[in-house]
């Protein structure tokens, strides 16, 4: 029952943020358009690369677009609904986190509901369009298990990027200000995900498998979808995105225990 009430309450917060955003419809539409065009440059770079070389590490243009769209879709959803963690440095520096700790709701839930950036869905529109193109042209024989795997890739990616935003917020307990190096794994992860992770070499592939498991929600399940390696581990790899939340949550809890009130 508590989970159902929490979901209903979260839905009310999301509805509230949407109504606020729609008070300025032109601004909202232009911001979404800006997000769409900004990420469009990454798509153009993929297009021009394949226009010149026609293949990367044995992957075709449509196959690369499949992983490109999955990562962009995951990142867009995470950035939209977990934006509160990305802005946590403001919450902690102005003393608002003190008020969060005095409320009966979980602090992670309150930070999640603090900010919902619907304008970030401009990237999601592009991701959906690219995915619609890649699905029939990638050569994947779509069966029920492959469709489920595709959904799991997206959800695992959302969990992974949300976990990275949580780690970013956790650092704010120690530094007050957010650390920009985390953008290497958030925005950088989105850029790295434009291509199958194997093209970056074995060392980076290991890093993005065992430290920040981006390859587990992108490269390994892609091999399964394309029929190149249909092992169980490749199918289950996107679950690593959810598992990543455990160390991220533990790091957050260490920060919460260390936190001292601003006195405001």
Short mmCIF file of C-alpha atoms in Angstrom, two decimals:
data_model
loop_
_atom_site.label_atom_id
_atom_site.label_comp_id
_atom_site.label_asym_id
_atom_site.label_seq_id
_atom_site.Cartn_x
_atom_site.Cartn_y
_atom_site.Cartn_z
CA UNK A 1 0.00 0.00 0.00
CA UNK A 2 2.85 2.41 0.78
CA UNK A 3 4.32 1.83 -2.69
CA UNK A 4 0.96 2.54 -4.35
CA UNK A 5 0.53 5.74 -2.35
CA UNK A 6 4.07 6.81 -3.24
CA UNK A 7 3.40 6.22 -6.95
CA UNK A 8 0.17 8.22 -6.78
CA UNK A 9 1.92 11.05 -4.97
CA UNK A 10 4.74 11.01 -7.51
CA UNK A 11 2.17 11.19 -10.30
CA UNK A 12 0.67 14.30 -8.68
CA UNK A 13 4.10 15.95 -8.54
CA UNK A 14 4.75 15.11 -12.19
CA UNK A 15 1.36 16.54 -13.13
CA UNK A 16 2.15 19.70 -11.18
CA UNK A 17 5.49 20.18 -12.95
CA UNK A 18 3.83 19.61 -16.32
CA UNK A 19 1.17 22.23 -15.62
CA UNK A 20 3.88 24.69 -14.57
CA UNK A 21 5.87 24.04 -17.76
CA UNK A 22 2.78 24.52 -19.94
CA UNK A 23 2.15 27.99 -18.51
CA UNK A 24 4.74 29.19 -21.04
CA UNK A 25 3.95 27.03 -24.05
CA UNK A 26 6.10 28.88 -26.59
CA UNK A 27 9.13 28.84 -24.31
CA UNK A 28 8.54 25.16 -23.59
CA UNK A 29 8.28 24.31 -27.31
CA UNK A 30 11.40 26.30 -28.19
CA UNK A 31 13.40 24.65 -25.39
CA UNK A 32 12.32 21.21 -26.60
CA UNK A 33 13.32 22.19 -30.13
CA UNK A 34 16.71 23.33 -28.85
CA UNK A 35 17.24 19.99 -27.11
CA UNK A 36 16.26 18.18 -30.30
CA UNK A 37 18.70 20.17 -32.45
CA UNK A 38 21.54 19.90 -29.94
CA UNK A 39 21.45 16.11 -29.91
CA UNK A 40 20.86 16.08 -33.68
CA UNK A 41 24.52 17.00 -34.17
CA UNK A 42 25.55 13.66 -32.65
CA UNK A 43 23.30 11.85 -35.11
CA UNK A 44 24.86 13.78 -37.99
CA UNK A 45 28.34 12.76 -36.88
CA UNK A 46 27.27 9.10 -37.03
CA UNK A 47 25.76 9.62 -40.48
CA UNK A 48 28.84 11.34 -41.93
CA UNK A 49 31.16 8.69 -40.45
CA UNK A 50 29.25 5.89 -42.16
CA UNK A 51 28.93 7.89 -45.34
CA UNK A 52 32.74 7.79 -45.47
CA UNK A 53 33.61 4.37 -44.00
CA UNK A 54 30.35 2.33 -44.39
CA UNK A 55 31.08 0.25 -41.28
CA UNK A 56 32.66 0.34 -37.81
CA UNK A 57 34.09 -2.82 -36.22
CA UNK A 58 31.75 -4.90 -38.39
CA UNK A 59 28.62 -2.97 -37.39
CA UNK A 60 26.41 -1.42 -40.06
CA UNK A 61 24.81 2.02 -39.95
CA UNK A 62 21.39 0.69 -38.90
CA UNK A 63 22.93 -1.54 -36.21
CA UNK A 64 24.78 1.44 -34.73
CA UNK A 65 21.60 3.52 -34.86
CA UNK A 66 19.87 0.84 -32.79
CA UNK A 67 22.29 1.22 -29.87
CA UNK A 68 22.47 4.99 -30.43
CA UNK A 69 18.70 5.35 -30.04
CA UNK A 70 18.51 3.06 -26.99
CA UNK A 71 21.17 5.02 -25.10
CA UNK A 72 19.70 8.39 -26.10
CA UNK A 73 16.22 7.24 -25.09
CA UNK A 74 17.48 6.02 -21.71
CA UNK A 75 19.46 9.18 -21.06
CA UNK A 76 16.55 11.44 -22.04
CA UNK A 77 14.15 9.70 -19.66
CA UNK A 78 16.69 9.73 -16.81
CA UNK A 79 17.54 13.39 -17.37
CA UNK A 80 13.86 14.30 -17.43
CA UNK A 81 12.73 12.48 -14.29
CA UNK A 82 15.97 12.38 -12.24
CA UNK A 83 16.95 15.99 -12.90
CA UNK A 84 16.61 16.77 -9.20
CA UNK A 85 19.87 14.93 -8.50
CA UNK A 86 21.65 16.90 -11.21
CA UNK A 87 20.61 20.13 -9.47
CA UNK A 88 21.27 18.84 -5.97
CA UNK A 89 24.16 21.24 -5.38
CA UNK A 90 21.62 24.10 -5.36
CA UNK A 91 19.36 22.20 -2.95
CA UNK A 92 22.16 21.58 -0.49
CA UNK A 93 23.85 24.99 -0.72
CA UNK A 94 20.68 27.03 -0.06
CA UNK A 95 19.70 24.93 2.95
CA UNK A 96 16.66 23.32 1.33
CA UNK A 97 17.96 19.85 2.19
CA UNK A 98 17.40 20.71 5.87
CA UNK A 99 13.69 20.99 5.18
CA UNK A 100 13.76 17.74 3.20
CA UNK A 101 15.18 15.88 6.21
CA UNK A 102 12.37 17.13 8.48
CA UNK A 103 9.64 15.73 6.25
CA UNK A 104 8.29 12.19 6.63
CA UNK A 105 8.94 11.17 3.03
CA UNK A 106 12.19 9.54 1.90
CA UNK A 107 14.79 12.14 0.88
CA UNK A 108 15.49 10.44 -2.46
CA UNK A 109 11.79 10.61 -3.32
CA UNK A 110 11.70 14.31 -2.43
CA UNK A 111 14.77 15.12 -4.54
CA UNK A 112 13.26 13.19 -7.46
CA UNK A 113 10.07 15.21 -7.26
CA UNK A 114 11.91 18.52 -6.79
CA UNK A 115 12.51 18.98 -10.53
CA UNK A 116 11.02 17.31 -13.60
CA UNK A 117 12.38 18.75 -16.85
CA UNK A 118 9.83 17.91 -19.55
CA UNK A 119 11.72 20.09 -22.02
CA UNK A 120 14.45 17.43 -22.01
CA UNK A 121 12.03 15.18 -23.87
CA UNK A 122 13.09 16.93 -27.08
CA UNK A 123 15.93 14.41 -27.17
CA UNK A 124 13.46 11.61 -26.53
CA UNK A 125 11.52 12.55 -29.68
CA UNK A 126 14.68 12.20 -31.73
CA UNK A 127 15.53 8.88 -30.03
CA UNK A 128 12.08 7.49 -30.84
CA UNK A 129 12.34 8.58 -34.48
CA UNK A 130 15.78 7.00 -34.86
CA UNK A 131 14.58 3.83 -33.14
CA UNK A 132 11.60 3.60 -35.50
CA UNK A 133 14.05 3.73 -38.41
CA UNK A 134 16.50 1.23 -36.90
CA UNK A 135 13.99 -1.42 -35.85
CA UNK A 136 13.04 -2.61 -39.38
CA UNK A 137 16.42 -1.87 -41.04
CA UNK A 138 18.87 -3.32 -38.50
CA UNK A 139 18.32 -6.90 -39.67
CA UNK A 140 17.15 -8.08 -36.23
CA UNK A 141 14.63 -10.91 -36.32
CA UNK A 142 12.19 -9.57 -33.74
CA UNK A 143 10.80 -12.25 -31.47
CA UNK A 144 9.08 -11.86 -28.11
CA UNK A 145 12.31 -12.37 -26.18
CA UNK A 146 14.14 -9.78 -28.28
CA UNK A 147 11.36 -7.22 -27.82
CA UNK A 148 11.52 -7.80 -24.07
CA UNK A 149 15.30 -7.42 -24.18
CA UNK A 150 14.97 -4.10 -26.00
CA UNK A 151 12.60 -2.84 -23.29
CA UNK A 152 15.02 -4.11 -20.64
CA UNK A 153 17.89 -2.25 -22.32
CA UNK A 154 15.98 1.02 -22.12
CA UNK A 155 14.87 0.51 -18.51
CA UNK A 156 18.34 -0.65 -17.47
CA UNK A 157 19.81 2.43 -19.14
CA UNK A 158 17.37 4.71 -17.30
CA UNK A 159 18.36 3.05 -14.00
CA UNK A 160 22.07 3.39 -14.81
CA UNK A 161 21.97 7.08 -15.73
CA UNK A 162 19.70 7.82 -12.76
CA UNK A 163 22.22 6.05 -10.55
CA UNK A 164 25.02 8.19 -11.99
CA UNK A 165 22.99 11.32 -11.19
CA UNK A 166 22.58 9.96 -7.65
CA UNK A 167 26.37 9.53 -7.34
CA UNK A 168 26.78 13.09 -8.62
CA UNK A 169 24.41 14.30 -5.90
CA UNK A 170 26.25 12.22 -3.29
CA UNK A 171 29.49 14.07 -4.00
CA UNK A 172 27.74 17.34 -3.14
CA UNK A 173 27.66 16.30 0.52
CA UNK A 174 31.46 16.48 0.51
CA UNK A 175 32.08 19.35 -1.93
CA UNK A 176 28.85 21.46 -1.71
CA UNK A 177 29.24 22.20 -5.42
CA UNK A 178 28.69 19.53 -8.06
CA UNK A 179 31.78 17.96 -9.61
CA UNK A 180 31.88 18.49 -13.35
CA UNK A 181 33.97 15.37 -13.92
CA UNK A 182 30.80 13.33 -13.44
CA UNK A 183 29.66 14.67 -16.81
CA UNK A 184 32.23 12.28 -18.30
CA UNK A 185 29.93 9.44 -17.29
CA UNK A 186 26.53 11.11 -17.82
CA UNK A 187 26.75 13.31 -20.92
CA UNK A 188 29.93 11.50 -21.92
CA UNK A 189 28.20 8.16 -21.51
CA UNK A 190 25.49 9.33 -23.87
CA UNK A 191 28.16 10.26 -26.44
CA UNK A 192 30.11 7.02 -25.94
CA UNK A 193 26.85 5.13 -26.41
CA UNK A 194 26.54 6.44 -29.96
CA UNK A 195 28.65 3.45 -31.04
CA UNK A 196 29.07 -0.12 -29.79
CA UNK A 197 31.45 0.01 -26.82
CA UNK A 198 33.89 -2.48 -28.35
CA UNK A 199 35.24 0.13 -30.76
CA UNK A 200 36.92 1.99 -27.89
CA UNK A 201 39.25 -0.88 -27.02
CA UNK A 202 39.38 -3.61 -24.39
CA UNK A 203 40.38 -1.40 -21.45
CA UNK A 204 37.46 0.98 -21.84
CA UNK A 205 35.13 -1.94 -22.52
CA UNK A 206 36.17 -3.48 -19.18
CA UNK A 207 35.68 -0.15 -17.41
CA UNK A 208 32.21 0.27 -18.88
CA UNK A 209 31.41 -3.30 -17.91
CA UNK A 210 32.62 -3.61 -14.32
CA UNK A 211 32.79 -0.01 -13.02
CA UNK A 212 30.12 1.96 -14.88
CA UNK A 213 28.13 -0.81 -16.62
CA UNK A 214 27.12 1.17 -19.70
CA UNK A 215 28.24 -1.69 -21.97
CA UNK A 216 25.84 -3.98 -20.10
CA UNK A 217 22.83 -1.96 -21.23
CA UNK A 218 24.17 -1.30 -24.72
CA UNK A 219 26.92 -3.49 -26.21
CA UNK A 220 26.28 -6.98 -24.79
CA UNK A 221 22.50 -7.04 -25.34
CA UNK A 222 23.11 -5.60 -28.81
CA UNK A 223 25.17 -8.70 -29.61
CA UNK A 224 22.22 -10.82 -28.53
CA UNK A 225 19.74 -8.84 -30.64
CA UNK A 226 21.96 -9.19 -33.71
CA UNK A 227 22.42 -12.93 -33.12
CA UNK A 228 26.20 -12.65 -32.73
CA UNK A 229 26.29 -13.98 -29.17
CA UNK A 230 23.01 -15.32 -27.78
CA UNK A 231 24.35 -16.35 -24.38
CA UNK A 232 22.21 -15.94 -21.27
CA UNK A 233 24.65 -13.43 -19.79
CA UNK A 234 24.25 -11.08 -22.72
CA UNK A 235 20.49 -11.29 -22.34
CA UNK A 236 20.63 -10.61 -18.61
CA UNK A 237 23.33 -7.91 -18.88
CA UNK A 238 20.90 -4.91 -18.70
CA UNK A 239 20.05 -5.92 -15.13
CA UNK A 240 23.45 -4.47 -14.21
CA UNK A 241 21.88 -1.03 -14.64
CA UNK A 242 19.56 -1.79 -11.71
CA UNK A 243 22.34 -3.39 -9.67
CA UNK A 244 24.37 -0.18 -10.08
CA UNK A 245 21.82 1.54 -7.86
CA UNK A 246 23.10 -0.40 -4.84
CA UNK A 247 26.60 1.17 -4.65
CA UNK A 248 25.10 4.52 -5.74
CA UNK A 249 22.56 4.35 -2.90
CA UNK A 250 25.21 3.32 -0.37
CA UNK A 251 27.37 6.27 -1.41
CA UNK A 252 24.35 8.55 -1.02
CA UNK A 253 23.67 7.19 2.48
CA UNK A 254 27.28 7.86 3.50
CA UNK A 255 26.82 11.44 2.36
CA UNK A 256 23.50 11.84 4.22
CA UNK A 257 25.09 10.58 7.47
CA UNK A 258 27.97 13.02 7.02
CA UNK A 259 25.72 15.98 6.25
CA UNK A 260 25.65 18.85 8.74
CA UNK A 261 22.88 21.41 8.75
CA UNK A 262 23.54 24.79 7.15
CA UNK A 263 21.83 26.36 10.16
CA UNK A 264 19.39 28.30 8.01
#
